[in-house]
Amino acid sequence: MAPATEGRITSYVILVAVIAAIGGLLFGYDTGVISGAILFIKQQFGMPSGQEEFVTSAVLLGAVLGALLGGVLAPRIGRKWSIIVGAVLFLVGTAAAAFAPNVPILIFGRIVTGMGIGLASFVVPMYISEMAPARYRGQMTSLNQLAIVVGILLAYLIDYVFSKGSDWRWMFAVGLIPAAALGIGMLFMPLSPRWLISKGRVPEAKKVLEKTRGTSDVQPEIEHTQEELRVMSSGGYGALLLPLLRLPLIIGIGLAILQQVTGINTVIYYAPTIFEMSGLGSAGTSIAATAGVGIVNFIGTIVAIFLVDRSGRRPLLTVSLAGMSAALLLLAAAFGFRGMFAAGSNMLGILTAAGLMIYVFAFAIGLGPVFWVLISEIYPLNVRGQAMSMATVANWAANWLISVTFLTLVNVLGQAGTFLLYAVISVFAIWFVRRLVPETKGKTLEQVQAIFASREHVAPPQASTKAHA
Ligand code: BGC
């Protein structure tokens, strides 16, 4: 039985989640802002195209480093102070990029910003997940994804506003505001009660829980967490090799890679290019299309927030991946059979728009938020920081790989072939989810551990489907 407090939500705990989610906003803003800024940076510094790609992808390299750093910091100094370190990285990196007198400093700034992104990308959902009562954990952790999507939209908007005066420095500099808000806001937020318990600081954890749950009856939740620590008493990177962690690591790293290699960021960042390929490519339609992708992403994420604690993680992931596969097949077919459309018709453009919107919506209702929710809940407390760091490193490395290979893939396989490849990977991902991912809806973080411990999940597929339904 879950402790009663795991069903209580207070406005204070919502405030804590919202402040932490500014980290998600920065993740979205700082990954998105470069698409507009790069056009003017290129002009100002007269960059060759190799250097341009490096400036664009520097943030992803930084994110891999930041995700590694988070794995060391989150278990030691705790989630709250790790997020504050992330805010400092955002501030330093953004200031360096905004005031960069030359390309090396610009690249340095983008790498440091990327470190903030990589660190915040998993420590924020981890912190929210550890603060949240089990019944609302999915929704509250998904707030981070909503913030990412808002950040991306905001970046498009700010890029648009400052593009009139070619003010690329301002495009970056605006990011200083949420970075300062995150750093200052987090100073007033509590330490994660679960981290405190793992450090034996139970009286402090009790105070935090009393405040976040709005009741003094928090002893059962504390004992529940202490039980989890007994299930797995060793911690650190060495413990990642224990058999108990094999499956959760396969799930986390597997989903991390699948979240990227099914192509989301090619759509988010190359939407205008894809539209151009389809013949719908005037500047106006490109901007509208890009904004449209952002808005659909936002609406889909709201739907996910509504459903994630009701229908659960597994159904959302399955429907999401099925929708993504169907949309990718539609895109592949549209590009593959383009020769059959009447000359002068804009059928390809219309099908492309429809395909991209369905694809982004399908991603947003499942694979986008649920990946981050799941990796926040499938690892035992003693190794949560290290294990989430590994999954997050895999996510950013795969993101980088897809970003640097997309245009080459299109050259080698053609547009239809590229979309078909992503579709095949999405179908594989459905199998992966149905076979391996357990349902964690409504369970306490400690009960999720019990699922893995009892090896319920490795039962034959039919039995496990029933068990998780
Ligand atoms: C992914 C990002 C992606 C974003 C888009 C996140 O969950 O990790 O790579 O850009 O969603 O909404």
GROMACS .gro file of C-alpha atoms and ligand atoms in nm:
model
  481
    1MET     CA    1   0.000   0.000   0.000
    2ALA     CA    2   0.126   0.343  -0.091
    3PRO     CA    3   0.145   0.587   0.201
    4ALA     CA    4  -0.156   0.820   0.206
    5THR     CA    5   0.066   1.123   0.153
    6GLU     CA    6   0.154   0.993  -0.195
    7GLY     CA    7  -0.195   1.099  -0.300
    8ARG     CA    8  -0.180   1.454  -0.161
    9ILE     CA    9  -0.099   1.751  -0.377
   10THR     CA   10  -0.039   2.103  -0.242
   11SER     CA   11   0.010   2.437  -0.411
   12TYR     CA   12   0.357   2.452  -0.256
   13VAL     CA   13   0.473   2.136  -0.433
   14ILE     CA   14   0.334   2.272  -0.761
   15LEU     CA   15   0.532   2.593  -0.707
   16VAL     CA   16   0.848   2.388  -0.649
   17ALA     CA   17   0.790   2.199  -0.975
   18VAL     CA   18   0.725   2.518  -1.170
   19ILE     CA   19   1.044   2.687  -1.046
   20ALA     CA   20   1.254   2.380  -1.125
   21ALA     CA   21   1.091   2.352  -1.468
   22ILE     CA   22   1.253   2.684  -1.566
   23GLY     CA   23   1.547   2.449  -1.626
   24GLY     CA   24   1.335   2.282  -1.897
   25LEU     CA   25   1.252   2.621  -2.046
   26LEU     CA   26   1.625   2.692  -2.078
   27PHE     CA   27   1.682   2.348  -2.234
   28GLY     CA   28   1.428   2.435  -2.505
   29TYR     CA   29   1.533   2.798  -2.546
   30ASP     CA   30   1.904   2.738  -2.570
   31THR     CA   31   1.875   2.446  -2.811
   32GLY     CA   32   1.626   2.639  -3.027
   33VAL     CA   33   1.781   2.985  -3.035
   34ILE     CA   34   2.075   2.893  -3.258
   35SER     CA   35   1.861   2.819  -3.565
   36GLY     CA   36   1.783   3.190  -3.609
   37ALA     CA   37   2.105   3.329  -3.464
   38ILE     CA   38   2.339   3.128  -3.687
   39LEU     CA   39   2.228   3.311  -4.002
   40PHE     CA   40   2.364   3.641  -3.868
   41ILE     CA   41   2.665   3.495  -3.686
   42LYS     CA   42   2.775   3.344  -4.016
   43GLN     CA   43   2.762   3.685  -4.181
   44GLN     CA   44   2.940   3.867  -3.902
   45PHE     CA   45   3.233   3.625  -3.865
   46GLY     CA   46   3.239   3.503  -4.227
   47MET     CA   47   3.240   3.137  -4.126
   48PRO     CA   48   3.310   2.843  -4.355
   49SER     CA   49   3.031   2.581  -4.347
   50GLY     CA   50   3.229   2.326  -4.140
   51GLN     CA   51   3.267   2.585  -3.867
   52GLU     CA   52   2.900   2.672  -3.889
   53GLU     CA   53   2.804   2.312  -3.817
   54PHE     CA   54   3.044   2.307  -3.526
   55VAL     CA   55   2.893   2.620  -3.375
   56THR     CA   56   2.546   2.469  -3.418
   57SER     CA   57   2.631   2.133  -3.265
   58ALA     CA   58   2.864   2.265  -2.988
   59VAL     CA   59   2.567   2.277  -2.755
   60LEU     CA   60   2.504   1.904  -2.802
   61LEU     CA   61   2.866   1.824  -2.722
   62GLY     CA   62   2.835   2.040  -2.409
   63ALA     CA   63   2.513   1.859  -2.316
   64VAL     CA   64   2.691   1.523  -2.318
   65LEU     CA   65   2.955   1.669  -2.082
   66GLY     CA   66   2.687   1.830  -1.863
   67ALA     CA   67   2.496   1.501  -1.836
   68LEU     CA   68   2.818   1.333  -1.720
   69LEU     CA   69   2.883   1.611  -1.470
   70GLY     CA   70   2.527   1.579  -1.335
   71GLY     CA   71   2.591   1.210  -1.265
   72VAL     CA   72   2.876   1.307  -1.034
   73LEU     CA   73   2.707   1.608  -0.873
   74ALA     CA   74   2.345   1.498  -0.815
   75PRO     CA   75   2.429   1.215  -0.573
   76ARG     CA   76   2.692   1.425  -0.389
   77ILE     CA   77   2.568   1.779  -0.354
   78GLY     CA   78   2.205   1.685  -0.413
   79ARG     CA   79   1.947   1.773  -0.678
   80LYS     CA   80   1.878   2.131  -0.567
   81TRP     CA   81   2.240   2.246  -0.568
   82SER     CA   82   2.311   2.061  -0.893
   83ILE     CA   83   2.033   2.262  -1.057
   84ILE     CA   84   2.189   2.579  -0.917
   85VAL     CA   85   2.523   2.476  -1.071
   86GLY     CA   86   2.328   2.426  -1.396
   87ALA     CA   87   2.192   2.782  -1.368
   88VAL     CA   88   2.546   2.919  -1.324
   89LEU     CA   89   2.659   2.727  -1.634
   90PHE     CA   90   2.364   2.876  -1.827
   91LEU     CA   91   2.459   3.226  -1.711
   92VAL     CA   92   2.831   3.196  -1.787
   93GLY     CA   93   2.778   3.021  -2.121
   94THR     CA   94   2.507   3.260  -2.236
   95ALA     CA   95   2.707   3.568  -2.139
   96ALA     CA   96   3.015   3.433  -2.322
   97ALA     CA   97   2.812   3.362  -2.637
   98ALA     CA   98   2.623   3.692  -2.630
   99PHE     CA   99   2.939   3.903  -2.587
  100ALA     CA  100   3.175   3.678  -2.786
  101PRO     CA  101   3.438   3.889  -2.967
  102ASN     CA  102   3.541   3.592  -3.183
  103VAL     CA  103   3.439   3.241  -3.289
  104PRO     CA  104   3.642   3.044  -3.029
  105ILE     CA  105   3.474   3.232  -2.743
  106LEU     CA  106   3.137   3.183  -2.908
  107ILE     CA  107   3.202   2.809  -2.927
  108PHE     CA  108   3.322   2.807  -2.567
  109GLY     CA  109   3.001   2.987  -2.463
  110ARG     CA  110   2.783   2.740  -2.649
  111ILE     CA  111   2.964   2.439  -2.498
  112VAL     CA  112   2.921   2.579  -2.145
  113THR     CA  113   2.553   2.655  -2.216
  114GLY     CA  114   2.521   2.299  -2.344
  115MET     CA  115   2.665   2.172  -2.015
  116GLY     CA  116   2.387   2.355  -1.832
  117ILE     CA  117   2.134   2.195  -2.067
  118GLY     CA  118   2.272   1.843  -2.026
  119LEU     CA  119   2.282   1.872  -1.649
  120ALA     CA  120   1.937   2.030  -1.614
  121SER     CA  121   1.782   1.792  -1.867
  122PHE     CA  122   1.781   1.509  -1.616
  123VAL     CA  123   1.836   1.665  -1.275
  124VAL     CA  124   1.520   1.876  -1.311
  125PRO     CA  125   1.287   1.581  -1.383
  126MET     CA  126   1.466   1.381  -1.112
  127TYR     CA  127   1.411   1.657  -0.856
  128ILE     CA  128   1.045   1.706  -0.950
  129SER     CA  129   0.985   1.332  -0.949
  130GLU     CA  130   1.134   1.297  -0.600
  131MET     CA  131   0.924   1.586  -0.467
  132ALA     CA  132   0.595   1.475  -0.625
  133PRO     CA  133   0.335   1.252  -0.461
  134ALA     CA  134   0.317   0.923  -0.656
  135ARG     CA  135  -0.033   0.981  -0.788
  136TYR     CA  136   0.063   1.303  -0.965
  137ARG     CA  137   0.426   1.223  -1.043
  138GLY     CA  138   0.380   1.171  -1.418
  139GLN     CA  139   0.197   1.500  -1.468
  140MET     CA  140   0.430   1.699  -1.251
  141THR     CA  141   0.743   1.559  -1.413
  142SER     CA  142   0.591   1.622  -1.758
  143LEU     CA  143   0.572   1.991  -1.669
  144ASN     CA  144   0.942   1.988  -1.750
  145GLN     CA  145   0.866   1.870  -2.106
  146LEU     CA  146   0.601   2.141  -2.139
  147ALA     CA  147   0.864   2.395  -2.036
  148ILE     CA  148   1.107   2.255  -2.298
  149VAL     CA  149   0.845   2.300  -2.568
  150VAL     CA  150   0.759   2.652  -2.451
  151GLY     CA  151   1.132   2.731  -2.452
  152ILE     CA  152   1.163   2.617  -2.814
  153LEU     CA  153   0.862   2.831  -2.913
  154LEU     CA  154   1.000   3.128  -2.725
  155ALA     CA  155   1.332   3.090  -2.903
  156TYR     CA  156   1.159   3.101  -3.243
  157LEU     CA  157   0.971   3.413  -3.134
  158ILE     CA  158   1.275   3.596  -2.996
  159ASP     CA  159   1.479   3.500  -3.304
  160TYR     CA  160   1.204   3.645  -3.517
  161VAL     CA  161   1.186   3.968  -3.317
  162PHE     CA  162   1.562   4.033  -3.326
  163SER     CA  163   1.615   3.912  -3.682
  164LYS     CA  164   1.489   4.247  -3.810
  165GLY     CA  165   1.795   4.422  -3.672
  166SER     CA  166   2.029   4.120  -3.717
  167ASP     CA  167   2.076   4.134  -3.338
  168TRP     CA  168   2.203   3.782  -3.279
  169ARG     CA  169   2.367   3.883  -2.950
  170TRP     CA  170   2.028   3.979  -2.807
  171MET     CA  171   1.886   3.645  -2.917
  172PHE     CA  172   2.128   3.474  -2.678
  173ALA     CA  173   2.117   3.743  -2.411
  174VAL     CA  174   1.742   3.704  -2.351
  175GLY     CA  175   1.828   3.359  -2.211
  176LEU     CA  176   2.002   3.530  -1.918
  177ILE     CA  177   1.664   3.619  -1.767
  178PRO     CA  178   1.530   3.263  -1.714
  179ALA     CA  179   1.882   3.148  -1.615
  180ALA     CA  180   1.893   3.407  -1.334
  181ALA     CA  181   1.534   3.322  -1.237
  182LEU     CA  182   1.624   2.953  -1.211
  183GLY     CA  183   1.935   3.014  -1.000
  184ILE     CA  184   1.770   3.260  -0.763
  185GLY     CA  185   1.441   3.070  -0.746
  186MET     CA  186   1.610   2.741  -0.661
  187LEU     CA  187   1.792   2.902  -0.367
  188PHE     CA  188   1.452   2.921  -0.197
  189MET     CA  189   1.343   2.568  -0.286
  190PRO     CA  190   1.379   2.269  -0.049
  191LEU     CA  191   1.628   1.987  -0.083
  192SER     CA  192   1.484   1.664  -0.225
  193PRO     CA  193   1.346   1.464   0.069
  194ARG     CA  194   1.452   1.136  -0.091
  195TRP     CA  195   1.809   1.255  -0.136
  196LEU     CA  196   1.809   1.373   0.227
  197ILE     CA  197   1.692   1.029   0.345
  198SER     CA  198   1.961   0.862   0.137
  199LYS     CA  199   2.214   1.076   0.325
  200GLY     CA  200   2.064   0.982   0.662
  201ARG     CA  201   1.932   1.337   0.715
  202VAL     CA  202   1.588   1.216   0.817
  203PRO     CA  203   1.477   1.508   1.040
  204GLU     CA  204   1.537   1.753   0.752
  205ALA     CA  205   1.354   1.523   0.510
  206LYS     CA  206   1.063   1.511   0.753
  207LYS     CA  207   1.037   1.891   0.754
  208VAL     CA  208   1.040   1.907   0.373
  209LEU     CA  209   0.777   1.636   0.345
  210GLU     CA  210   0.554   1.803   0.604
  211LYS     CA  211   0.566   2.124   0.402
  212THR     CA  212   0.522   1.967   0.058
  213ARG     CA  213   0.248   1.725   0.167
  214GLY     CA  214   0.072   1.976   0.393
  215THR     CA  215   0.042   1.729   0.682
  216SER     CA  216   0.254   1.610   0.972
  217ASP     CA  217   0.167   1.246   0.901
  218VAL     CA  218   0.471   1.176   0.683
  219GLN     CA  219   0.635   0.893   0.878
  220PRO     CA  220   0.499   0.615   0.647
  221GLU     CA  221   0.649   0.786   0.340
  222ILE     CA  222   0.984   0.819   0.515
  223GLU     CA  223   0.981   0.452   0.612
  224HIS     CA  224   0.887   0.354   0.258
  225THR     CA  225   1.190   0.537   0.124
  226GLN     CA  226   1.415   0.383   0.388
  227GLU     CA  227   1.292   0.039   0.281
  228GLU     CA  228   1.401   0.114  -0.071
  229LEU     CA  229   1.748   0.200   0.052
  230ARG     CA  230   1.761  -0.142   0.214
  231VAL     CA  231   1.670  -0.315  -0.114
  232MET     CA  232   1.980  -0.172  -0.269
  233SER     CA  233   2.224  -0.054  -0.009
  234SER     CA  234   2.532  -0.001  -0.226
  235GLY     CA  235   2.558   0.294  -0.460
  236GLY     CA  236   2.797   0.461  -0.701
  237TYR     CA  237   2.900   0.374  -1.056
  238GLY     CA  238   3.020   0.026  -0.959
  239ALA     CA  239   2.667  -0.067  -0.852
  240LEU     CA  240   2.543  -0.006  -1.207
  241LEU     CA  241   2.688  -0.346  -1.295
  242LEU     CA  242   2.461  -0.532  -1.052
  243PRO     CA  243   2.214  -0.772  -1.219
  244LEU     CA  244   1.920  -0.587  -1.061
  245LEU     CA  245   2.006  -0.284  -1.272
  246ARG     CA  246   2.061  -0.458  -1.603
  247LEU     CA  247   1.705  -0.425  -1.727
  248PRO     CA  248   1.639  -0.071  -1.600
  249LEU     CA  249   1.960   0.039  -1.773
  250ILE     CA  250   1.864  -0.131  -2.099
  251ILE     CA  251   1.524   0.040  -2.079
  252GLY     CA  252   1.664   0.386  -1.996
  253ILE     CA  253   1.948   0.386  -2.246
  254GLY     CA  254   1.735   0.212  -2.510
  255LEU     CA  255   1.451   0.463  -2.480
  256ALA     CA  256   1.702   0.749  -2.473
  257ILE     CA  257   1.844   0.642  -2.807
  258LEU     CA  258   1.503   0.558  -2.955
  259GLN     CA  259   1.368   0.899  -2.853
  260GLN     CA  260   1.628   1.053  -3.082
  261VAL     CA  261   1.682   0.805  -3.366
  262THR     CA  262   1.313   0.818  -3.453
  263GLY     CA  263   1.393   1.164  -3.587
  264ILE     CA  264   1.219   1.426  -3.368
  265ASN     CA  265   1.493   1.686  -3.385
  266THR     CA  266   1.527   1.665  -3.760
  267VAL     CA  267   1.163   1.772  -3.773
  268ILE     CA  268   1.193   2.036  -3.503
  269TYR     CA  269   1.508   2.195  -3.642
  270TYR     CA  270   1.484   2.116  -4.012
  271ALA     CA  271   1.110   2.176  -4.056
  272PRO     CA  272   1.172   2.467  -4.297
  273THR     CA  273   1.418   2.254  -4.500
  274ILE     CA  274   1.169   1.967  -4.517
  275PHE     CA  275   0.899   2.207  -4.634
  276GLU     CA  276   1.131   2.344  -4.897
  277MET     CA  277   1.196   1.990  -5.024
  278SER     CA  278   0.821   1.941  -5.057
  279GLY     CA  279   0.783   2.253  -5.268
  280LEU     CA  280   0.594   2.455  -5.002
  281GLY     CA  281   0.903   2.655  -4.944
  282SER     CA  282   0.845   3.031  -4.944
  283ALA     CA  283   0.993   3.215  -4.645
  284GLY     CA  284   0.645   3.290  -4.511
  285THR     CA  285   0.528   2.928  -4.521
  286SER     CA  286   0.853   2.814  -4.361
  287ILE     CA  287   0.800   3.041  -4.064
  288ALA     CA  288   0.434   2.943  -4.036
  289ALA     CA  289   0.528   2.576  -4.060
  290THR     CA  290   0.793   2.604  -3.794
  291ALA     CA  291   0.555   2.790  -3.563
  292GLY     CA  292   0.287   2.530  -3.642
  293VAL     CA  293   0.522   2.247  -3.542
  294GLY     CA  294   0.593   2.426  -3.213
  295ILE     CA  295   0.226   2.483  -3.137
  296VAL     CA  296   0.128   2.124  -3.216
  297ASN     CA  297   0.413   2.009  -2.990
  298PHE     CA  298   0.273   2.226  -2.712
  299ILE     CA  299  -0.086   2.101  -2.749
  300GLY     CA  300   0.029   1.738  -2.761
  301THR     CA  301   0.229   1.784  -2.440
  302ILE     CA  302  -0.079   1.923  -2.261
  303VAL     CA  303  -0.267   1.608  -2.369
  304ALA     CA  304   0.017   1.397  -2.226
  305ILE     CA  305   0.005   1.582  -1.895
  306PHE     CA  306  -0.365   1.506  -1.875
  307LEU     CA  307  -0.323   1.136  -1.959
  308VAL     CA  308   0.008   1.021  -1.816
  309ASP     CA  309  -0.123   0.946  -1.465
  310ARG     CA  310  -0.462   0.829  -1.592
  311SER     CA  311  -0.399   0.591  -1.881
  312GLY     CA  312  -0.037   0.527  -1.780
  313ARG     CA  313   0.306   0.530  -1.942
  314ARG     CA  314   0.288   0.212  -2.151
  315PRO     CA  315  -0.033   0.293  -2.342
  316LEU     CA  316   0.086   0.648  -2.409
  317LEU     CA  317   0.421   0.527  -2.540
  318THR     CA  318   0.255   0.266  -2.761
  319VAL     CA  319  -0.002   0.501  -2.913
  320SER     CA  320   0.267   0.766  -2.955
  321LEU     CA  321   0.502   0.536  -3.142
  322ALA     CA  322   0.222   0.393  -3.355
  323GLY     CA  323   0.122   0.747  -3.456
  324MET     CA  324   0.482   0.841  -3.529
  325SER     CA  325   0.528   0.527  -3.744
  326ALA     CA  326   0.210   0.600  -3.941
  327ALA     CA  327   0.309   0.964  -3.998
  328LEU     CA  328   0.660   0.867  -4.109
  329LEU     CA  329   0.516   0.611  -4.352
  330LEU     CA  330   0.287   0.880  -4.489
  331LEU     CA  331   0.587   1.112  -4.537
  332ALA     CA  332   0.790   0.833  -4.700
  333ALA     CA  333   0.501   0.749  -4.934
  334ALA     CA  334   0.439   1.114  -5.021
  335PHE     CA  335   0.803   1.170  -5.117
  336GLY     CA  336   0.837   0.824  -5.275
  337PHE     CA  337   0.537   0.865  -5.506
  338ARG     CA  338   0.572   1.235  -5.571
  339GLY     CA  339   0.610   1.160  -5.942
  340MET     CA  340   0.243   1.049  -5.946
  341PHE     CA  341   0.106   1.385  -5.836
  342ALA     CA  342  -0.027   1.606  -6.115
  343ALA     CA  343   0.220   1.870  -6.230
  344GLY     CA  344   0.163   2.201  -6.051
  345SER     CA  345  -0.039   2.038  -5.769
  346ASN     CA  346   0.079   2.107  -5.418
  347MET     CA  347  -0.027   1.762  -5.300
  348LEU     CA  348   0.323   1.683  -5.174
  349GLY     CA  349   0.330   2.002  -4.969
  350ILE     CA  350  -0.009   1.928  -4.813
  351LEU     CA  351   0.082   1.568  -4.732
  352THR     CA  352   0.414   1.682  -4.586
  353ALA     CA  353   0.243   1.937  -4.362
  354ALA     CA  354  -0.010   1.675  -4.247
  355GLY     CA  355   0.260   1.412  -4.193
  356LEU     CA  356   0.482   1.644  -3.990
  357MET     CA  357   0.196   1.766  -3.770
  358ILE     CA  358   0.072   1.412  -3.696
  359TYR     CA  359   0.429   1.303  -3.625
  360VAL     CA  360   0.502   1.587  -3.381
  361PHE     CA  361   0.166   1.547  -3.206
  362ALA     CA  362   0.226   1.174  -3.167
  363PHE     CA  363   0.575   1.237  -3.023
  364ALA     CA  364   0.442   1.500  -2.783
  365ILE     CA  365   0.170   1.280  -2.630
  366GLY     CA  366   0.415   1.003  -2.543
  367LEU     CA  367   0.777   0.951  -2.631
  368GLY     CA  368   0.871   1.316  -2.561
  369PRO     CA  369   0.760   1.349  -2.198
  370VAL     CA  370   0.733   0.982  -2.099
  371PHE     CA  371   1.101   0.907  -2.161
  372TRP     CA  372   1.203   1.169  -1.903
  373VAL     CA  373   0.928   1.059  -1.663
  374LEU     CA  374   1.032   0.695  -1.682
  375ILE     CA  375   1.403   0.746  -1.632
  376SER     CA  376   1.316   0.949  -1.321
  377GLU     CA  377   1.133   0.653  -1.169
  378ILE     CA  378   1.294   0.324  -1.273
  379TYR     CA  379   1.624   0.349  -1.083
  380PRO     CA  380   1.683   0.280  -0.714
  381LEU     CA  381   1.759   0.588  -0.509
  382ASN     CA  382   2.118   0.485  -0.443
  383VAL     CA  383   2.217   0.489  -0.809
  384ARG     CA  384   1.950   0.719  -0.953
  385GLY     CA  385   2.192   1.003  -1.032
  386GLN     CA  386   2.450   0.782  -1.201
  387ALA     CA  387   2.196   0.576  -1.396
  388MET     CA  388   1.994   0.877  -1.516
  389SER     CA  389   2.318   1.041  -1.618
  390MET     CA  390   2.405   0.739  -1.837
  391ALA     CA  391   2.064   0.743  -2.007
  392THR     CA  392   2.088   1.118  -2.059
  393VAL     CA  393   2.438   1.096  -2.208
  394ALA     CA  394   2.300   0.839  -2.453
  395ASN     CA  395   2.011   1.074  -2.537
  396TRP     CA  396   2.237   1.371  -2.617
  397ALA     CA  397   2.493   1.162  -2.803
  398ALA     CA  398   2.214   1.018  -3.020
  399ASN     CA  399   2.072   1.367  -3.068
  400TRP     CA  400   2.411   1.483  -3.193
  401LEU     CA  401   2.445   1.183  -3.425
  402ILE     CA  402   2.104   1.241  -3.583
  403SER     CA  403   2.165   1.616  -3.624
  404VAL     CA  404   2.492   1.569  -3.805
  405THR     CA  405   2.372   1.282  -4.024
  406PHE     CA  406   2.027   1.399  -4.135
  407LEU     CA  407   2.131   1.594  -4.445
  408THR     CA  408   2.381   1.324  -4.546
  409LEU     CA  409   2.114   1.057  -4.497
  410VAL     CA  410   1.879   1.250  -4.725
  411ASN     CA  411   2.155   1.266  -4.987
  412VAL     CA  412   2.228   0.893  -4.967
  413LEU     CA  413   1.881   0.740  -4.906
  414GLY     CA  414   1.665   1.016  -5.050
  415GLN     CA  415   1.381   1.178  -4.854
  416ALA     CA  416   1.151   0.877  -4.881
  417GLY     CA  417   1.427   0.640  -4.771
  418THR     CA  418   1.516   0.856  -4.471
  419PHE     CA  419   1.157   0.874  -4.345
  420LEU     CA  420   1.115   0.501  -4.409
  421LEU     CA  421   1.424   0.431  -4.198
  422TYR     CA  422   1.282   0.638  -3.909
  423ALA     CA  423   0.949   0.454  -3.951
  424VAL     CA  424   1.117   0.113  -3.924
  425ILE     CA  425   1.299   0.225  -3.608
  426SER     CA  426   0.969   0.353  -3.462
  427VAL     CA  427   0.805   0.014  -3.522
  428PHE     CA  428   1.098  -0.154  -3.350
  429ALA     CA  429   1.048   0.089  -3.060
  430ILE     CA  430   0.688  -0.033  -3.017
  431TRP     CA  431   0.820  -0.385  -2.972
  432PHE     CA  432   1.083  -0.258  -2.727
  433VAL     CA  433   0.821  -0.082  -2.514
  434ARG     CA  434   0.572  -0.370  -2.517
  435ARG     CA  435   0.842  -0.621  -2.430
  436LEU     CA  436   1.045  -0.436  -2.168
  437VAL     CA  437   0.889  -0.123  -2.020
  438PRO     CA  438   0.684  -0.179  -1.699
  439GLU     CA  439   0.384   0.033  -1.602
  440THR     CA  440   0.482   0.274  -1.326
  441LYS     CA  441   0.162   0.480  -1.306
  442GLY     CA  442   0.053   0.558  -0.948
  443LYS     CA  443   0.325   0.342  -0.794
  444THR     CA  444   0.558   0.488  -0.538
  445LEU     CA  445   0.922   0.508  -0.648
  446GLU     CA  446   0.980   0.227  -0.399
  447GLN     CA  447   0.709   0.005  -0.551
  448VAL     CA  448   0.862   0.057  -0.895
  449GLN     CA  449   1.182  -0.090  -0.752
  450ALA     CA  450   0.985  -0.385  -0.625
  451ILE     CA  451   0.867  -0.456  -0.982
  452PHE     CA  452   1.224  -0.489  -1.099
  453ALA     CA  453   1.330  -0.675  -0.790
  454SER     CA  454   1.060  -0.937  -0.829
  455ARG     CA  455   1.150  -0.965  -1.199
  456GLU     CA  456   0.783  -0.938  -1.283
  457HIS     CA  457   0.878  -0.758  -1.599
  458VAL     CA  458   1.079  -1.044  -1.746
  459ALA     CA  459   0.779  -1.273  -1.750
  460PRO     CA  460   0.666  -1.385  -2.098
  461PRO     CA  461   0.520  -1.092  -2.296
  462GLN     CA  462   0.149  -1.188  -2.255
  463ALA     CA  463   0.180  -1.234  -1.882
  464SER     CA  464   0.372  -0.910  -1.842
  465THR     CA  465   0.116  -0.717  -2.047
  466LYS     CA  466  -0.153  -0.834  -1.809
  467ALA     CA  467   0.054  -0.757  -1.506
  468HIS     CA  468   0.109  -0.401  -1.622
  469ALA     CA  469  -0.232  -0.330  -1.762
  470BGC     C1  470   1.373   1.573  -2.639
  470BGC     C2  471   1.443   1.677  -2.721
  470BGC     C3  472   1.343   1.742  -2.814
  470BGC     C4  473   1.223   1.792  -2.738
  470BGC     C5  474   1.120   1.842  -2.834
  470BGC     C6  475   1.259   1.633  -2.565
  470BGC     O1  476   1.192   1.536  -2.488
  470BGC     O2  477   1.464   1.514  -2.547
  470BGC     O3  478   1.550   1.620  -2.792
  470BGC     O4  479   1.402   1.849  -2.883
  470BGC     O5  480   1.169   1.690  -2.657
  470BGC     O6  481   0.996   1.867  -2.780
   0.00000   0.00000   0.00000
